[in-house]
PDB file of C-alpha atoms and ligand atoms in Angstrom:
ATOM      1  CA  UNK A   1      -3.631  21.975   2.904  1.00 92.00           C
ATOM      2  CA  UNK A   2      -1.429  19.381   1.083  1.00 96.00           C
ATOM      3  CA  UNK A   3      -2.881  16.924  -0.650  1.00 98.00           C
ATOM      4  CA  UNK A   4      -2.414  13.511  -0.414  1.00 98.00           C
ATOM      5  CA  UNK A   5      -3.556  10.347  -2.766  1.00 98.00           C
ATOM      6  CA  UNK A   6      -3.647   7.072  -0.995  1.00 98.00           C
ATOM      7  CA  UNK A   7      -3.593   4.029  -3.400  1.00 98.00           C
ATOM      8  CA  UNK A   8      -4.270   0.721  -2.078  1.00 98.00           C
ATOM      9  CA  UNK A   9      -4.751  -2.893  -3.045  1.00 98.00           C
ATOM     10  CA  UNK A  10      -6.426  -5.630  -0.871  1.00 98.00           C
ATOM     11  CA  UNK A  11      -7.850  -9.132  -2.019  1.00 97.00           C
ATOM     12  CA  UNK A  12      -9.290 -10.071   1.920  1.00 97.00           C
ATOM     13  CA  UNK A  13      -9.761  -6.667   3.154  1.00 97.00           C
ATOM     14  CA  UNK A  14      -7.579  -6.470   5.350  1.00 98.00           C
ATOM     15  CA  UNK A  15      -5.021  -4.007   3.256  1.00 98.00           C
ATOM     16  CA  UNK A  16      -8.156  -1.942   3.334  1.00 98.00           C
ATOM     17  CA  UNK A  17      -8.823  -1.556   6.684  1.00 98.00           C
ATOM     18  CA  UNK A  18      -5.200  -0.256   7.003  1.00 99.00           C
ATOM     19  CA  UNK A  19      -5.510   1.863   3.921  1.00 99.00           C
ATOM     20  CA  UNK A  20      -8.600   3.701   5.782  1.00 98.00           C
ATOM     21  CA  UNK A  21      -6.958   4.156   9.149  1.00 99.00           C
ATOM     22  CA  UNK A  22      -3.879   5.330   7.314  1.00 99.00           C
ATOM     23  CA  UNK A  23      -5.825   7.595   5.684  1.00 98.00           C
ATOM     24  CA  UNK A  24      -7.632   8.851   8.970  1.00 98.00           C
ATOM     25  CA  UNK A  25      -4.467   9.834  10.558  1.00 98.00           C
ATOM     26  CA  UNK A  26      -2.977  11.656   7.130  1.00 98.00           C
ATOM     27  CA  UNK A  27      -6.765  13.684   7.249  1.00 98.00           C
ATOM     28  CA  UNK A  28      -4.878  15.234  10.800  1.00 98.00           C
ATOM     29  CA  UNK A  29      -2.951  17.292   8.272  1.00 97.00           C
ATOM     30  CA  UNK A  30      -3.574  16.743   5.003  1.00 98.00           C
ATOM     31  CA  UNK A  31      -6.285  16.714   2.430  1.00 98.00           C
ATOM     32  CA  UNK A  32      -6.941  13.364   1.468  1.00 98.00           C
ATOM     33  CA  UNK A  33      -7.798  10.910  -1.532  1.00 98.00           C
ATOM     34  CA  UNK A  34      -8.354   7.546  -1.184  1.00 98.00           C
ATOM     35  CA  UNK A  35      -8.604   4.912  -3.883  1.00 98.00           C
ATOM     36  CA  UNK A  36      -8.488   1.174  -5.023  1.00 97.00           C
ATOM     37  CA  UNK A  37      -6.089   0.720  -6.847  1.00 97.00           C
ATOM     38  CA  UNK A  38      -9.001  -0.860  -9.855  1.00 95.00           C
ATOM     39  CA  UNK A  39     -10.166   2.917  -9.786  1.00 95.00           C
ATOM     40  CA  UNK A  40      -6.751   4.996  -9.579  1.00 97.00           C
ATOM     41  CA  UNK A  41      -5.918   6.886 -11.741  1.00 95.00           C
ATOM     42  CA  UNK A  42      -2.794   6.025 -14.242  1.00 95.00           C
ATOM     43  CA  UNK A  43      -1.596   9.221 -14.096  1.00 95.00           C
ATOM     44  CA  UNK A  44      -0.909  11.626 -10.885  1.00 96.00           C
ATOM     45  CA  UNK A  45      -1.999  15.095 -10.891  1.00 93.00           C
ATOM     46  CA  UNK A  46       0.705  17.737 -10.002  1.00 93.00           C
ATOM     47  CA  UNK A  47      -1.515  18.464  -7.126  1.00 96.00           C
ATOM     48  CA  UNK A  48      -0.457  15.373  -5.392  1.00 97.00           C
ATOM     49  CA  UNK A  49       2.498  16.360  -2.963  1.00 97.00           C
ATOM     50  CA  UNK A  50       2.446  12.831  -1.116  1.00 98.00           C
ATOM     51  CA  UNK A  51       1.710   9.353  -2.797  1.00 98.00           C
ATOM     52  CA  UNK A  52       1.154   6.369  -0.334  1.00 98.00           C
ATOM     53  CA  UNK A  53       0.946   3.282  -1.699  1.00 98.00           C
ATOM     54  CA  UNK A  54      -0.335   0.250   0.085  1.00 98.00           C
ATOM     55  CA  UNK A  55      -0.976  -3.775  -0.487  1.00 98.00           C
ATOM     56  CA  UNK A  56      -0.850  -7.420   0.371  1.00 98.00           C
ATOM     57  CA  UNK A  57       2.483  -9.105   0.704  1.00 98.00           C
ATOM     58  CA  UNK A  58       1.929 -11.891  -1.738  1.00 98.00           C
ATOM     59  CA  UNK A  59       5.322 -14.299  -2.429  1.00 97.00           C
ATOM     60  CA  UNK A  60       7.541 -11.955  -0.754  1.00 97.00           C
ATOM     61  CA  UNK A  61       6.703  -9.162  -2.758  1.00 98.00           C
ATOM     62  CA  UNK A  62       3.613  -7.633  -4.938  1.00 98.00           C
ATOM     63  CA  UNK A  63       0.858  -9.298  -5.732  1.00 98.00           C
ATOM     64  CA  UNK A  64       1.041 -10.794  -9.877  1.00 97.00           C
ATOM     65  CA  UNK A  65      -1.941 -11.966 -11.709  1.00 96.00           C
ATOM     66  CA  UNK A  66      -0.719 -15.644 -10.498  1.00 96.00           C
ATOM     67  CA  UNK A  67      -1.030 -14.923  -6.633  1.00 97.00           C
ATOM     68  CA  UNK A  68      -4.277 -13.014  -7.330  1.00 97.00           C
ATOM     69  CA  UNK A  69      -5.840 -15.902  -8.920  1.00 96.00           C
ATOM     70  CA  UNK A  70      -4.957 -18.186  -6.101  1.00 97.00           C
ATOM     71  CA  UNK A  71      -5.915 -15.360  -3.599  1.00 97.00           C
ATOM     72  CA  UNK A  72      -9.129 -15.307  -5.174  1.00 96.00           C
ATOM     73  CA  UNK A  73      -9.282 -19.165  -4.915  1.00 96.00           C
ATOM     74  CA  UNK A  74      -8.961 -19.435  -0.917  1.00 96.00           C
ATOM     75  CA  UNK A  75     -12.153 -16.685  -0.968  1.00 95.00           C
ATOM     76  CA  UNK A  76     -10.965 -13.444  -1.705  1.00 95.00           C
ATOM     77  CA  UNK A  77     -12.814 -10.591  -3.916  1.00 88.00           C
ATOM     78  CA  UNK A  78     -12.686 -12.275  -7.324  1.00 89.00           C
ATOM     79  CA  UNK A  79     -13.510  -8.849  -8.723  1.00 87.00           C
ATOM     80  CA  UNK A  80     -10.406  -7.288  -7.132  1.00 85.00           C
ATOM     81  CA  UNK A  81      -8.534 -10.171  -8.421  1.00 87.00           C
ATOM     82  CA  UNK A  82      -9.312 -10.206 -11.708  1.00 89.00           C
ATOM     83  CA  UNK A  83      -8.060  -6.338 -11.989  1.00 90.00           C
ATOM     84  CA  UNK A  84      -4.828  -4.831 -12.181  1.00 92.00           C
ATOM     85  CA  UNK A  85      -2.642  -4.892  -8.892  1.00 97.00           C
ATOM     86  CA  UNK A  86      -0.259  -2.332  -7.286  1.00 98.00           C
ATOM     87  CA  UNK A  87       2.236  -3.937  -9.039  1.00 98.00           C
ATOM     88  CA  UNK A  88       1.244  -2.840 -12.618  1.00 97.00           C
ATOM     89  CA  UNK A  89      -0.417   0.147 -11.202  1.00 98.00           C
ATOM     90  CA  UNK A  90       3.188   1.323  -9.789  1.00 97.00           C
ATOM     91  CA  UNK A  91       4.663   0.454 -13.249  1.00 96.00           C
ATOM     92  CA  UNK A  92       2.016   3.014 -14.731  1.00 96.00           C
ATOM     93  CA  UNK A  93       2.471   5.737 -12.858  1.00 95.00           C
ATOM     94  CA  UNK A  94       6.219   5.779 -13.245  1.00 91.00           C
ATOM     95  CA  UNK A  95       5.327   6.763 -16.833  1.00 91.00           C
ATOM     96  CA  UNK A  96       3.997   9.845 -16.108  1.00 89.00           C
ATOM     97  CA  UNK A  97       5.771  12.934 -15.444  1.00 92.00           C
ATOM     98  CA  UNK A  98       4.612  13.818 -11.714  1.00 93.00           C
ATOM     99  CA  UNK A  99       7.213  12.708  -9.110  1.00 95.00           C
ATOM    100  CA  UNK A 100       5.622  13.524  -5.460  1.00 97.00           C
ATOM    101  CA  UNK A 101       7.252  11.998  -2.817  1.00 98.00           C
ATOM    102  CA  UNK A 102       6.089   8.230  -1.905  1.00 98.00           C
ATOM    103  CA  UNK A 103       5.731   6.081   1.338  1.00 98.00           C
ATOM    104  CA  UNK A 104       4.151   2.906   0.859  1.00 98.00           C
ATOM    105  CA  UNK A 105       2.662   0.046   3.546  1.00 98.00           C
ATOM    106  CA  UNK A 106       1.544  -3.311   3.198  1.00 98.00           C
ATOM    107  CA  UNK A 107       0.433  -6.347   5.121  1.00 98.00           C
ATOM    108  CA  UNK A 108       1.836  -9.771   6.380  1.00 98.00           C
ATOM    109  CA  UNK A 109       1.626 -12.598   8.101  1.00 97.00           C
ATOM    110  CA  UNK A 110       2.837 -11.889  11.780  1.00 92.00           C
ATOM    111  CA  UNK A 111       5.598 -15.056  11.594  1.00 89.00           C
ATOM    112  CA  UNK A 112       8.989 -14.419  12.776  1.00 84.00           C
ATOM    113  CA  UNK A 113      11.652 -14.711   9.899  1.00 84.00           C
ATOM    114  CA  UNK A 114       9.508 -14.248   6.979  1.00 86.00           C
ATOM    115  CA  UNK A 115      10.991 -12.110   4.493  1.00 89.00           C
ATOM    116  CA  UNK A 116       9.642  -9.656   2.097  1.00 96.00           C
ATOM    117  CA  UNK A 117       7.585  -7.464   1.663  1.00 97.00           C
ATOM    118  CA  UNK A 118       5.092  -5.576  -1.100  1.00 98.00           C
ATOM    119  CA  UNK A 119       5.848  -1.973   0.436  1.00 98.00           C
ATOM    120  CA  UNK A 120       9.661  -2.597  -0.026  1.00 98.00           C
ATOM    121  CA  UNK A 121       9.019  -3.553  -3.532  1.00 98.00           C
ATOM    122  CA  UNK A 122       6.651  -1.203  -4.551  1.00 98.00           C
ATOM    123  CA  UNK A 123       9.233   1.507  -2.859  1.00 98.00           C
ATOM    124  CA  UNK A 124      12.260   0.455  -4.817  1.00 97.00           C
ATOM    125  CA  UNK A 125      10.425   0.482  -8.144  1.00 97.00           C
ATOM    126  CA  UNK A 126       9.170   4.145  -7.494  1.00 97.00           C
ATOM    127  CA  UNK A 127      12.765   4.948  -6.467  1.00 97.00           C
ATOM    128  CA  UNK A 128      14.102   4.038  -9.739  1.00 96.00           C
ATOM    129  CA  UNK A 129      11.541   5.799 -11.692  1.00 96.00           C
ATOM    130  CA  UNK A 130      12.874   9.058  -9.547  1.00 96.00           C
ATOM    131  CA  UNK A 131       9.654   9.069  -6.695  1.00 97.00           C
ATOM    132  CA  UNK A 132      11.916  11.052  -3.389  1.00 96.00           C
ATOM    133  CA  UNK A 133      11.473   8.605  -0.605  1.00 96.00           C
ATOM    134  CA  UNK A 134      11.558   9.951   2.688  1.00 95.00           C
ATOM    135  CA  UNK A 135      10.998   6.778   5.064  1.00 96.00           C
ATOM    136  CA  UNK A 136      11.079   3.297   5.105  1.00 97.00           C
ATOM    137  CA  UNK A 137       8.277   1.162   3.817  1.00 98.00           C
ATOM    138  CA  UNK A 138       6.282  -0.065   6.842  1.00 98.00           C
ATOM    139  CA  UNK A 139       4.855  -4.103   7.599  1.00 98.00           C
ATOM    140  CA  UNK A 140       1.058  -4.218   9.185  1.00 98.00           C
ATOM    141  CA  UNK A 141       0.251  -7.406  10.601  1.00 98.00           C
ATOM    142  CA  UNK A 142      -2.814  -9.978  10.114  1.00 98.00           C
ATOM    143  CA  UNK A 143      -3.178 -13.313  11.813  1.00 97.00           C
ATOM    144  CA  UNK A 144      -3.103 -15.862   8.524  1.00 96.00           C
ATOM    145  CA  UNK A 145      -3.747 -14.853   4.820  1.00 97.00           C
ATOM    146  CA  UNK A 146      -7.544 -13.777   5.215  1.00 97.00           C
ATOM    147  CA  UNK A 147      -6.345 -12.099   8.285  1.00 97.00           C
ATOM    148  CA  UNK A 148      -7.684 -10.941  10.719  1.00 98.00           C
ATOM    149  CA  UNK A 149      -5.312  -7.857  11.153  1.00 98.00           C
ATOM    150  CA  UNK A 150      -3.644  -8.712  14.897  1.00 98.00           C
ATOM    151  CA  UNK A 151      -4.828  -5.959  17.769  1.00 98.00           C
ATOM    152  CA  UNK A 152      -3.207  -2.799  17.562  1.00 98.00           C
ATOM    153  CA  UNK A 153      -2.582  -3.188  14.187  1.00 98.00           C
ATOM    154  CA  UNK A 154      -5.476   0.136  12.867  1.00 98.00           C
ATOM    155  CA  UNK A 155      -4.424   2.466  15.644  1.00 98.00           C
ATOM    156  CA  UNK A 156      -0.682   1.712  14.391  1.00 98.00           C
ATOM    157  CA  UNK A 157      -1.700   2.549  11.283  1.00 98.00           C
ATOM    158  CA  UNK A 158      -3.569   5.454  12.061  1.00 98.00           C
ATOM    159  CA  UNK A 159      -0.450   7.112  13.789  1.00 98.00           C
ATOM    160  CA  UNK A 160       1.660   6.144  10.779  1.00 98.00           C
ATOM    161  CA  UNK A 161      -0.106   8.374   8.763  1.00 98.00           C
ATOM    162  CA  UNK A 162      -0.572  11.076  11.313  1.00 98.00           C
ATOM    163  CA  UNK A 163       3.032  11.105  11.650  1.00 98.00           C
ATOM    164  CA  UNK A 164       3.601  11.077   7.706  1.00 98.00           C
ATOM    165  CA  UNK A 165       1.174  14.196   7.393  1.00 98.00           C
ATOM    166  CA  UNK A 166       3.153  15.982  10.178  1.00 98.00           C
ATOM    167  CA  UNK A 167       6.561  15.024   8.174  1.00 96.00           C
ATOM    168  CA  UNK A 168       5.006  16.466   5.140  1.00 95.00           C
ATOM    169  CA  UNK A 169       3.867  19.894   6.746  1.00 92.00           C
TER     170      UNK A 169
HETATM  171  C1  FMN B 201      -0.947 -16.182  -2.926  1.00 89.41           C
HETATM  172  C2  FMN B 201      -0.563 -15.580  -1.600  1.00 89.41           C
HETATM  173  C3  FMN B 201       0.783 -15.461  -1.259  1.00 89.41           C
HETATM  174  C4  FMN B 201       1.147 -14.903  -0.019  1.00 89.41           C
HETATM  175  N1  FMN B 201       2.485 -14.757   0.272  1.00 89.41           N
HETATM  176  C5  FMN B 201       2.830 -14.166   1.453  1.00 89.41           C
HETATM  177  C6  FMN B 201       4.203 -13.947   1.778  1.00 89.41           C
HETATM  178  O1  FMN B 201       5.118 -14.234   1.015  1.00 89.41           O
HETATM  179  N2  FMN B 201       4.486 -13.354   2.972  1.00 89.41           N
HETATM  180  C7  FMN B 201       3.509 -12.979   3.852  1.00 89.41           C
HETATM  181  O2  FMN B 201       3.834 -12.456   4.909  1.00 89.41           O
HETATM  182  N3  FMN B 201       2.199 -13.177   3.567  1.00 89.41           N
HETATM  183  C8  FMN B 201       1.840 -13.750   2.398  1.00 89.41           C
HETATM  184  N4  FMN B 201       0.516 -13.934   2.102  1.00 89.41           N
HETATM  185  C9  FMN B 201      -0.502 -13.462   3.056  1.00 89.41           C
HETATM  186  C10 FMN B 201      -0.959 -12.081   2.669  1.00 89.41           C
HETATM  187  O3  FMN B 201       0.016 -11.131   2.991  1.00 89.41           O
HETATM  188  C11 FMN B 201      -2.307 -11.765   3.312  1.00 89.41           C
HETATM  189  O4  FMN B 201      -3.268 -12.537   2.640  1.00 89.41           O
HETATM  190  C12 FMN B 201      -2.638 -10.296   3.186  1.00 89.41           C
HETATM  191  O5  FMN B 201      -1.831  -9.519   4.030  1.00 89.41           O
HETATM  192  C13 FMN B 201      -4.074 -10.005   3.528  1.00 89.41           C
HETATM  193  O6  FMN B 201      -4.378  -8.719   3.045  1.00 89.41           O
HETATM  194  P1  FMN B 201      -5.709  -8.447   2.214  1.00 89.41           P
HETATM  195  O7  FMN B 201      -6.840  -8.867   3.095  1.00 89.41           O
HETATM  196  O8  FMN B 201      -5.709  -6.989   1.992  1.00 89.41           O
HETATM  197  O9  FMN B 201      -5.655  -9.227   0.951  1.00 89.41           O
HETATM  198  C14 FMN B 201       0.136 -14.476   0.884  1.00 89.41           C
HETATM  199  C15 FMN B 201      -1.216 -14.594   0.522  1.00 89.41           C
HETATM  200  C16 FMN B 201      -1.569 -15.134  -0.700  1.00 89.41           C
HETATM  201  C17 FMN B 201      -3.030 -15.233  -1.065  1.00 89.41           C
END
């Protein structure tokens, strides 16, 4: 089977909760690593045919150290805070010389009209460091910034990466 590496970063939990359902659906067709982003690793293996990155929406885009800290000061895991984020994890990666192809999620608030999102960013920057992208990034929604996710939102997520595993086969 293909393998897949899911990377994910959450600061509520929330992110990963949808990391783990995303990575229950992939499992349909696809062997499959999942890991916080604190514990990936900075450099892919050529055995990774499908990279999915996932994370909070934080200030319309990736998290930065700034919007960690003040994540960690409404509650969140001061631990995950104080580590690296996708954001400089992404950045890492790019480095090496291992180019699978990359679909990425994150999570929002469910308000109409608010732009941005950390899956679009995290996309783009793996697009210009030559990562194939096959689909567009896809928005999972929680209720306010500790969440919770809104219904639906895990068997969503499972499906999405069903279907990516049966895009990859
Ligand atoms: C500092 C900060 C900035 C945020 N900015 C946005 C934003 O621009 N757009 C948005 O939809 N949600 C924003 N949020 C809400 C987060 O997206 C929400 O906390 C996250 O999806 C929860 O995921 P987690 O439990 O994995 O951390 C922000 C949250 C924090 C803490």
């Amino acid at each position: 089977m293909k393998r897949a590496l899911v990377v994910y970063e959450s600061m509520f939990g929330n992110t990963g909760l949808v990391a783990e359902a995303v990575a229950e659906g992939l499992r349909t067709g696809m062997t499959v690593d999942l890991v916080e982003v604190g514990s990936a690793p900075p450099v892919l293996g050529e055995e990774v045919e499908l990279l999915v990155v996932g994370g909070p929406t934080h200030a319309f885009s990736m998290s930065k150290p700034g919007t960690r800290a003040d994540a960690a000061r409404q509650g969140a895991d001061a631990r995950a805070a104080a580590g690296a984020g996708l954001r400089e994890w992404v950045d890492q990666v790019g480095k090496g010389t291992a180019r699978p192809v990359v679909v990425a999620f994150d999570t929002k608030v469910k308000r109409p009209r608010l732009p941005g999102s950390a899956a679009r960013a995290a996309l783009t920057r793996l697009r210009r460091a030559g990562f194939r992208t096959v689909k567009p990034a896809e928005n999972f929604y929680v209720g306010g910034t500790k969440g919770p996710l809104v219904d639906g939102e895990l068997d969503r997520a499972r499906n999405w990466g069903a279907t990516c595993a049966a895009e990859m086969a």
